[in-house]
Amino acid sequence: MLKSVVRAVGAAVRLSSAAPSAARALPLSYPALRSPGSATTRPFTRSLWMLNNNGASSGYRPKLLSSKALNPSVSCGCGGLHTEGDKAFGEFLSDEIKEEKKIQKNKSLPKMSGGWELEMNGTEAKLTKQLSGEKITVTFNVNNSIPPNFEEEVEQGQQQKSPEDEPEIVSTPNFVIEVTKQGAKHSLVFDCHFPEDEMSHGEGEEESDIFAIREVSFQPEGDSDWKETSYTLNTDSLDWALYDHMMDFLADRGVDNTFADELTELSTAIEHKEYIKFLEDLQSFVNCK
């Protein structure tokens, strides 16, 4: 009973802060900020300008943006334009890549407990497992899964924070759960997210859900697009008892708070890996290598 009350309060908060839904596709868009204590994290700032206390808050602007950077330098034979700005850009990227690799906490992707198998397609991850004749699939995309920097600007005269004191980066993606039964023509699909108002529970308190169901619908099995012609149940106006049963339905299939914590850890590792790869590709593009 207490668990239902806690979920009802959480859903009521979700009612007052819910924003209009965006156009849907499986997997959907990406989430709001959460700070799970167990998730793998890394320093929030991604720029060496910030690490050197020369970021936007100090009024610093990189020299590569000056008009002198437009003067072309000697061509490398690739036929592309090369400038002093390109050279400075490439050197900056080299330092940035070294710094990101230095703070990378997971050289290999962390494993999910509970028998989940991971399949990657670029920035999209798919977790699947078979359970007593049912197939459970969880899909998420790490694009746009990092929340913006909410840190307040440093007041004039206040000492800058060291990199160790910077806020942590945690990837909290929206994720779609698809439950398929043998012989069924349609799958039961849950659109879930991490509400930004969910806080960790204190010792002795009833454990609250750190993720929430936004919408539920029946969709054709295996379809990547969410069909708008299928009835979709929005949980904002849902009876709390029904919502509670839906959360228990997912927990019985291994999608619970432990799963959600491990998902954010996995997503954070994937996002950081993809970010480093993007910087390396960008460096190669700028340097024509």
Short mmCIF file of C-alpha atoms in Angstrom, two decimals:
data_model
loop_
_atom_site.label_atom_id
_atom_site.label_comp_id
_atom_site.label_asym_id
_atom_site.label_seq_id
_atom_site.Cartn_x
_atom_site.Cartn_y
_atom_site.Cartn_z
CA MET A 1 0.00 0.00 0.00
CA LEU A 2 2.83 2.38 0.92
CA LYS A 3 4.53 1.62 -2.36
CA SER A 4 1.38 2.62 -4.24
CA VAL A 5 1.16 5.89 -2.31
CA VAL A 6 4.80 6.71 -3.12
CA ARG A 7 4.17 6.03 -6.79
CA ALA A 8 0.99 8.12 -6.72
CA VAL A 9 2.88 11.09 -5.27
CA GLY A 10 5.62 10.70 -7.89
CA ALA A 11 3.06 10.53 -10.69
CA ALA A 12 1.25 13.60 -9.31
CA VAL A 13 4.50 15.57 -9.52
CA ARG A 14 4.89 14.24 -13.02
CA LEU A 15 1.39 15.60 -13.85
CA SER A 16 2.27 19.14 -12.83
CA SER A 17 5.58 19.23 -14.71
CA ALA A 18 4.76 17.16 -17.80
CA ALA A 19 5.56 18.76 -21.13
CA PRO A 20 3.73 18.06 -24.40
CA SER A 21 4.85 14.86 -26.11
CA ALA A 22 7.02 15.12 -29.21
CA ALA A 23 6.42 13.12 -32.41
CA ARG A 24 7.16 9.51 -31.58
CA ALA A 25 9.31 6.89 -33.19
CA LEU A 26 10.79 3.76 -31.61
CA PRO A 27 13.10 4.58 -29.94
CA LEU A 28 11.84 8.03 -29.03
CA SER A 29 13.55 11.32 -28.20
CA TYR A 30 15.75 11.73 -25.19
CA PRO A 31 15.37 12.53 -21.58
CA ALA A 32 15.63 14.90 -18.71
CA LEU A 33 18.30 15.13 -16.03
CA ARG A 34 18.70 12.56 -13.29
CA SER A 35 21.63 11.87 -11.01
CA PRO A 36 21.61 8.21 -9.92
CA GLY A 37 24.30 7.54 -7.41
CA SER A 38 25.23 4.18 -8.85
CA ALA A 39 25.63 5.30 -12.45
CA THR A 40 29.07 5.59 -14.00
CA THR A 41 29.82 9.28 -14.33
CA ARG A 42 32.55 11.61 -15.45
CA PRO A 43 33.33 15.31 -15.02
CA PHE A 44 30.65 17.45 -16.62
CA THR A 45 32.84 19.83 -18.58
CA ARG A 46 34.01 18.53 -21.92
CA SER A 47 36.12 21.49 -22.94
CA LEU A 48 39.74 22.12 -22.12
CA TRP A 49 38.83 25.81 -22.10
CA MET A 50 36.69 25.06 -19.04
CA LEU A 51 39.35 22.82 -17.46
CA ASN A 52 41.84 25.66 -17.76
CA ASN A 53 39.28 28.12 -16.34
CA ASN A 54 39.19 29.93 -19.68
CA GLY A 55 35.62 29.05 -20.60
CA ALA A 56 32.71 31.22 -21.68
CA SER A 57 32.07 32.35 -18.09
CA SER A 58 35.45 34.10 -18.02
CA GLY A 59 34.80 36.02 -21.21
CA TYR A 60 37.52 34.14 -23.08
CA ARG A 61 37.09 33.54 -26.80
CA PRO A 62 39.43 31.14 -28.65
CA LYS A 63 41.85 32.71 -31.12
CA LEU A 64 40.78 30.29 -33.85
CA LEU A 65 37.66 32.44 -34.33
CA SER A 66 39.69 35.51 -35.35
CA SER A 67 39.59 36.74 -38.93
CA LYS A 68 43.24 35.80 -39.40
CA ALA A 69 42.19 32.16 -39.47
CA LEU A 70 40.64 32.70 -42.89
CA ASN A 71 44.04 33.07 -44.54
CA PRO A 72 44.76 29.78 -46.36
CA SER A 73 48.00 27.96 -45.67
CA VAL A 74 49.90 25.44 -47.77
CA SER A 75 47.64 22.71 -49.20
CA CYS A 76 48.30 19.08 -48.30
CA GLY A 77 47.25 17.94 -51.77
CA CYS A 78 43.74 16.87 -50.78
CA GLY A 79 42.18 19.81 -52.61
CA GLY A 80 40.56 21.19 -49.45
CA LEU A 81 41.02 24.55 -47.77
CA HIS A 82 43.61 24.70 -44.98
CA THR A 83 44.00 27.66 -42.64
CA GLU A 84 45.87 28.59 -39.51
CA GLY A 85 42.52 28.22 -37.79
CA ASP A 86 42.29 24.62 -39.01
CA LYS A 87 45.72 23.94 -37.56
CA ALA A 88 44.74 25.42 -34.20
CA PHE A 89 41.46 23.46 -34.33
CA GLY A 90 43.30 20.20 -34.95
CA GLU A 91 45.72 20.83 -32.08
CA PHE A 92 42.85 21.64 -29.76
CA LEU A 93 41.03 18.43 -30.74
CA SER A 94 44.18 16.40 -30.09
CA ASP A 95 44.37 17.76 -26.54
CA GLU A 96 40.64 17.28 -26.02
CA ILE A 97 40.79 13.63 -27.12
CA LYS A 98 43.69 12.94 -24.72
CA GLU A 99 41.77 14.57 -21.86
CA GLU A 100 38.57 12.60 -22.57
CA LYS A 101 40.46 9.31 -22.76
CA LYS A 102 42.16 10.16 -19.48
CA ILE A 103 38.82 10.49 -17.65
CA GLN A 104 37.10 7.61 -19.47
CA LYS A 105 35.97 5.21 -16.73
CA ASN A 106 34.86 2.30 -18.94
CA LYS A 107 37.28 1.13 -21.62
CA SER A 108 34.78 -1.65 -22.37
CA LEU A 109 31.00 -1.46 -22.02
CA PRO A 110 29.62 -2.60 -18.64
CA LYS A 111 27.54 -5.76 -18.57
CA MET A 112 23.83 -5.80 -17.71
CA SER A 113 22.75 -8.32 -15.09
CA GLY A 114 19.64 -10.44 -15.57
CA GLY A 115 20.55 -12.19 -18.81
CA TRP A 116 20.21 -9.22 -21.17
CA GLU A 117 21.96 -9.40 -24.54
CA LEU A 118 23.27 -6.14 -26.03
CA GLU A 119 23.11 -5.25 -29.72
CA MET A 120 24.55 -1.95 -30.98
CA ASN A 121 23.66 0.00 -34.11
CA GLY A 122 25.59 3.26 -34.01
CA THR A 123 24.22 5.31 -31.13
CA GLU A 124 21.21 3.00 -30.70
CA ALA A 125 21.36 0.15 -28.19
CA LYS A 126 18.98 -2.80 -27.97
CA LEU A 127 18.74 -5.10 -24.96
CA THR A 128 16.85 -8.38 -25.39
CA LYS A 129 16.08 -11.47 -23.35
CA GLN A 130 13.75 -14.45 -23.48
CA LEU A 131 11.62 -15.23 -20.45
CA SER A 132 9.18 -18.17 -20.31
CA GLY A 133 7.98 -17.81 -23.89
CA GLU A 134 8.09 -14.01 -23.87
CA LYS A 135 10.59 -11.75 -25.60
CA ILE A 136 11.44 -8.49 -23.83
CA THR A 137 13.23 -5.79 -25.82
CA VAL A 138 14.51 -2.50 -24.45
CA THR A 139 15.72 0.09 -26.95
CA PHE A 140 17.37 3.44 -26.33
CA ASN A 141 19.51 6.00 -28.16
CA VAL A 142 22.30 7.98 -26.50
CA ASN A 143 21.90 11.01 -28.78
CA ASN A 144 20.74 14.05 -26.78
CA SER A 145 20.76 11.98 -23.58
CA ILE A 146 23.14 14.33 -21.74
CA PRO A 147 21.33 17.12 -19.87
CA PRO A 148 22.47 20.74 -20.24
CA ASN A 149 24.83 22.33 -17.74
CA PHE A 150 22.68 23.67 -14.91
CA GLU A 151 25.63 24.90 -12.89
CA GLU A 152 25.23 28.53 -11.85
CA GLU A 153 27.73 31.04 -13.21
CA VAL A 154 30.61 31.75 -10.90
CA GLU A 155 30.12 35.04 -9.08
CA GLN A 156 32.66 37.75 -9.65
CA GLY A 157 35.62 37.29 -7.34
CA GLN A 158 34.63 33.74 -6.42
CA GLN A 159 37.34 31.11 -6.92
CA GLN A 160 36.85 28.80 -9.88
CA LYS A 161 36.07 25.15 -9.16
CA SER A 162 38.68 22.51 -9.87
CA PRO A 163 37.86 19.82 -12.49
CA GLU A 164 37.33 17.32 -9.63
CA ASP A 165 34.55 19.51 -8.23
CA GLU A 166 32.72 19.88 -11.54
CA PRO A 167 29.25 18.27 -11.79
CA GLU A 168 29.13 14.77 -13.26
CA ILE A 169 27.84 13.75 -16.66
CA VAL A 170 25.21 10.99 -16.64
CA SER A 171 23.39 9.78 -19.74
CA THR A 172 19.68 9.32 -18.98
CA PRO A 173 17.95 8.31 -22.21
CA ASN A 174 14.31 7.67 -22.82
CA PHE A 175 13.83 3.97 -23.44
CA VAL A 176 11.14 1.84 -25.05
CA ILE A 177 10.16 -1.56 -23.66
CA GLU A 178 8.49 -4.07 -25.99
CA VAL A 179 6.93 -7.23 -24.56
CA THR A 180 6.01 -9.89 -27.12
CA LYS A 181 4.17 -13.15 -26.44
CA GLN A 182 4.33 -16.20 -28.68
CA GLY A 183 1.51 -16.25 -31.21
CA ALA A 184 0.48 -12.65 -30.54
CA LYS A 185 0.16 -10.26 -33.47
CA HIS A 186 0.92 -7.19 -31.41
CA SER A 187 3.47 -6.26 -28.75
CA LEU A 188 2.74 -4.32 -25.58
CA VAL A 189 4.97 -1.26 -25.75
CA PHE A 190 5.95 1.07 -22.88
CA ASP A 191 7.51 4.47 -23.49
CA CYS A 192 9.62 5.22 -20.38
CA HIS A 193 11.84 8.04 -19.16
CA PHE A 194 13.78 9.29 -16.15
CA PRO A 195 11.84 12.14 -14.48
CA GLU A 196 14.07 15.01 -13.39
CA ASP A 197 12.24 15.31 -10.07
CA GLU A 198 13.01 11.74 -8.93
CA MET A 199 15.44 11.81 -5.99
CA SER A 200 17.26 9.01 -4.25
CA HIS A 201 15.41 7.67 -1.23
CA GLY A 202 16.84 7.89 2.26
CA GLU A 203 17.67 5.00 4.54
CA GLY A 204 14.56 3.37 5.94
CA GLU A 205 12.26 5.01 3.39
CA GLU A 206 10.15 3.10 0.91
CA GLU A 207 12.03 2.75 -2.38
CA SER A 208 10.51 4.92 -5.10
CA ASP A 209 10.68 4.27 -8.83
CA ILE A 210 13.57 6.07 -10.50
CA PHE A 211 12.01 5.71 -13.94
CA ALA A 212 8.45 6.29 -15.07
CA ILE A 213 6.07 5.08 -17.77
CA ARG A 214 4.94 7.90 -20.03
CA GLU A 215 2.73 6.03 -22.53
CA VAL A 216 1.53 2.51 -23.25
CA SER A 217 0.24 1.10 -26.52
CA PHE A 218 -0.17 -2.06 -28.57
CA GLN A 219 2.02 -1.96 -31.67
CA PRO A 220 2.72 -4.44 -34.51
CA GLU A 221 5.55 -6.74 -33.49
CA GLY A 222 8.96 -5.61 -34.71
CA ASP A 223 7.82 -2.27 -36.16
CA SER A 224 10.31 0.56 -35.58
CA ASP A 225 7.71 3.30 -36.04
CA TRP A 226 5.07 4.09 -33.47
CA LYS A 227 1.73 3.95 -35.32
CA GLU A 228 -0.46 6.90 -34.39
CA THR A 229 -3.54 4.95 -35.45
CA SER A 230 -3.07 2.60 -32.48
CA TYR A 231 -4.67 3.73 -29.24
CA THR A 232 -2.08 5.16 -26.85
CA LEU A 233 -2.66 5.39 -23.11
CA ASN A 234 -1.05 8.43 -21.49
CA THR A 235 -0.23 7.77 -17.84
CA ASP A 236 -0.63 11.42 -16.75
CA SER A 237 -4.33 10.85 -16.20
CA LEU A 238 -4.12 7.16 -15.35
CA ASP A 239 -5.63 5.52 -12.28
CA TRP A 240 -2.82 4.99 -9.78
CA ALA A 241 -3.74 1.37 -9.11
CA LEU A 242 -3.53 0.54 -12.83
CA TYR A 243 -0.20 2.35 -13.10
CA ASP A 244 1.08 0.42 -10.09
CA HIS A 245 0.16 -2.90 -11.72
CA MET A 246 1.97 -1.86 -14.91
CA MET A 247 5.16 -1.10 -12.98
CA ASP A 248 4.88 -4.48 -11.24
CA PHE A 249 4.34 -6.11 -14.66
CA LEU A 250 7.66 -4.66 -15.83
CA ALA A 251 9.46 -5.53 -12.59
CA ASP A 252 8.39 -9.17 -12.95
CA ARG A 253 10.20 -9.12 -16.31
CA GLY A 254 13.41 -7.67 -14.95
CA VAL A 255 12.78 -3.98 -15.63
CA ASP A 256 13.07 -2.42 -12.18
CA ASN A 257 15.23 0.12 -10.35
CA THR A 258 18.31 -2.11 -10.56
CA PHE A 259 17.82 -2.40 -14.31
CA ALA A 260 17.33 1.37 -14.64
CA ASP A 261 20.55 2.10 -12.73
CA GLU A 262 22.51 -0.33 -14.88
CA LEU A 263 20.96 1.15 -18.02
CA THR A 264 22.19 4.66 -17.14
CA GLU A 265 25.65 3.25 -16.44
CA LEU A 266 25.68 1.48 -19.81
CA SER A 267 24.26 4.49 -21.63
CA THR A 268 26.83 6.82 -20.05
CA ALA A 269 29.66 4.54 -21.18
CA ILE A 270 28.26 4.27 -24.72
CA GLU A 271 27.71 8.04 -24.99
CA HIS A 272 31.24 8.83 -23.84
CA LYS A 273 32.70 6.27 -26.23
CA GLU A 274 30.70 7.75 -29.13
CA TYR A 275 31.75 11.28 -28.12
CA ILE A 276 35.44 10.35 -28.24
CA LYS A 277 34.93 8.66 -31.61
CA PHE A 278 33.22 11.82 -32.89
CA LEU A 279 36.17 13.96 -31.77
CA GLU A 280 38.60 11.58 -33.51
CA ASP A 281 36.55 11.68 -36.73
CA LEU A 282 36.35 15.46 -36.50
CA GLN A 283 40.11 15.70 -36.04
CA SER A 284 40.68 13.47 -39.07
CA PHE A 285 38.28 15.58 -41.13
CA VAL A 286 39.93 18.87 -40.13
CA ASN A 287 43.44 17.50 -40.70
CA CYS A 288 42.47 15.64 -43.92
CA LYS A 289 43.66 12.28 -42.60
#
